[in-house]
Amino acid sequence: MLTEFHIGLDDTDSKQGGCTTYTATLIFEKLLQENIIPADFPWLVRLNPNIPWKTRGNGALAIHLETPEEHIKRIKQIVTSTILRTSNPSIPGTDPAAIFLEGPIPDEVRQFCTSALHEVLTLKQADHLLQALNAEVYTLKGRRGIIGALAALGYGAERDHTYEIIGYRTKKMLGKPRRVDLDSVRKMDQQKELRTFNNVDPETGRVLTCPHGPDPVLIGIRGEDPADLVAAFLMVELEEPVERVMIFNTNQGTDAHFDRTSTIQDISVHQSVRLKGRVSSPPKTLKGGHVFFQLEDHTGVVDCAAYQPTGPFRNTVLRLMTGDKVDAYGGVRQGPEERLTVNLEKLEVLSLEEDVHYLRPRCASCGSSCESMGRDQGFRCRKCGQRFPRETLTRSVLPRRLRETFYLPPPRAHRHLTKPERRHHARMKGHAKVEHDQKPHVILGMLSRGPPQ
Ligand SMILES: [Zn+2]
């Protein structure tokens, strides 16, 4: 008789180093060592990326098991001792938390996750749900980590998902520049059949797989299939030792923070929103190179902005015209005078207005330009004074330099959750829904430097 047992984790990291994925990796390995085999890889669930006080990325972790009842006590011990060993709660803002939940994941937890992807949730909301669930909570210091830990339990394989393979650095190398042969990453990126994404920023050639902070991640490669990611990982030439490797199920690259549509009157600060509306003022470039326009729907008007770091995406936004219908995706920020602005992460052009221009006639006698004689009147040659009727005005429609499709900033400006260009192609999207049929420890065993078996 097997029992479903779920572990949610958050906030064992901090801005000064550490990484919740690393804690989850150690727990996962320890479980394998003790022959407790999780049903699938651990989950790295990214939550609303527009909450300014969360560490960049706002990721929480979950491990799902089906296990004999008598293992549960030992599993909890492994989790709590690993958190103690890997987190540094003396650093302000680090509030490690774990949640233990037995039985199938209730719908309320899935809804809580969806809310945590779009909104700002309170500790009170998390507590309320935890009490109703009769879940067990483990915290070291503050309790703020329970929001993410609970939300992480609510994202599963029934929703669009991808994978990430992460190689971790040895303690000795922490804080030093990462030694990875960047050309080998670029070469790996060219292997389209591996179905990876966001390895390289195409415009700048910048390699995006290696972070720069003090955290223990040497390299992370994202893609559609765990076995492909192992192959991609082995193609990259790493010039420093790798302590361990783990593969994660993730909601990265899925647009999961944009899967519901809001109206302008309902949005509030720090939300991730998708708004369907009509461009109501022509875009303009402001100081600092930021591009702004106004969007309206039947409930109100809001400013939308493509900020300078979004690079050429701003040129796309500048081509919008009043009357164009768009889906605007982004994070809500508060500007001066409590004015809300949607910081655009993506734009879908739904329909384009005609770019109509009217040209006054040239004089039929001398070829000079004509001037209007007033509203609803005809035209008069500026040079010889000859008059022409109103109907000589010609209407011309200029081609629009936009299409009815998705537009994204370059990968270097993406959030972890942003669905990249490669995944917008239908074929790739389909792949993400195919379940791989191998157990995690089998795939990890394909690595020469896999975890200890
Ligand atoms: Zn004339």
PDB file of C-alpha atoms in Angstrom, residues 23 29 31 66 71 74 96 126 133 140 165 188 205 215 246 249 267 271 320 323 332 351 354 366 379 392 435 437:
ATOM      1  CA  THR A  23      18.776  21.857  -1.057  1.00  0.00           C
ATOM      2  CA  GLU A  29      19.918  12.223  -3.747  1.00  0.00           C
ATOM      3  CA  LEU A  31      16.171   9.642  -0.905  1.00  0.00           C
ATOM      4  CA  GLU A  66       4.487   7.491  -3.538  1.00  0.00           C
ATOM      5  CA  HIS A  71       9.047   5.646   5.217  1.00  0.00           C
ATOM      6  CA  ARG A  74      12.464   9.054   7.734  1.00  0.00           C
ATOM      7  CA  PRO A  96      13.466  28.502   5.031  1.00  0.00           C
ATOM      8  CA  ALA A 126      -1.286  30.396   3.169  1.00  0.00           C
ATOM      9  CA  LEU A 133      -5.416  20.805   4.710  1.00  0.00           C
ATOM     10  CA  LEU A 140      13.555  27.639  10.883  1.00  0.00           C
ATOM     11  CA  ILE A 165      19.511  20.243 -15.965  1.00  0.00           C
ATOM     12  CA  MET A 188      25.242  22.799 -28.291  1.00  0.00           C
ATOM     13  CA  GLY A 205      25.716  36.245 -28.675  1.00  0.00           C
ATOM     14  CA  ASP A 215      25.001  30.855  -5.970  1.00  0.00           C
ATOM     15  CA  MET A 246      20.231  17.297 -11.079  1.00  0.00           C
ATOM     16  CA  ASN A 249      10.703  19.495 -13.858  1.00  0.00           C
ATOM     17  CA  ILE A 267      -5.243  45.086 -11.973  1.00  0.00           C
ATOM     18  CA  GLN A 271       0.586  41.391 -10.449  1.00  0.00           C
ATOM     19  CA  LEU A 320       1.841  50.252 -32.992  1.00  0.00           C
ATOM     20  CA  GLY A 323      -6.743  51.466 -32.865  1.00  0.00           C
ATOM     21  CA  VAL A 332       2.200  45.873 -13.007  1.00  0.00           C
ATOM     22  CA  SER A 351      -5.580  43.080 -35.360  1.00  0.00           C
ATOM     23  CA  GLU A 354      -5.099  50.490 -41.687  1.00  0.00           C
ATOM     24  CA  CYS A 366       2.095  73.688 -63.237  1.00  0.00           C
ATOM     25  CA  PHE A 379      -7.750  72.850 -53.147  1.00  0.00           C
ATOM     26  CA  THR A 392      -8.927  65.098 -56.101  1.00  0.00           C
ATOM     27  CA  GLU A 435       5.591  12.268 -20.661  1.00  0.00           C
ATOM     28  CA  ASP A 437       8.806   7.148 -19.563  1.00  0.00           C
TER      29      ASP A 437
END
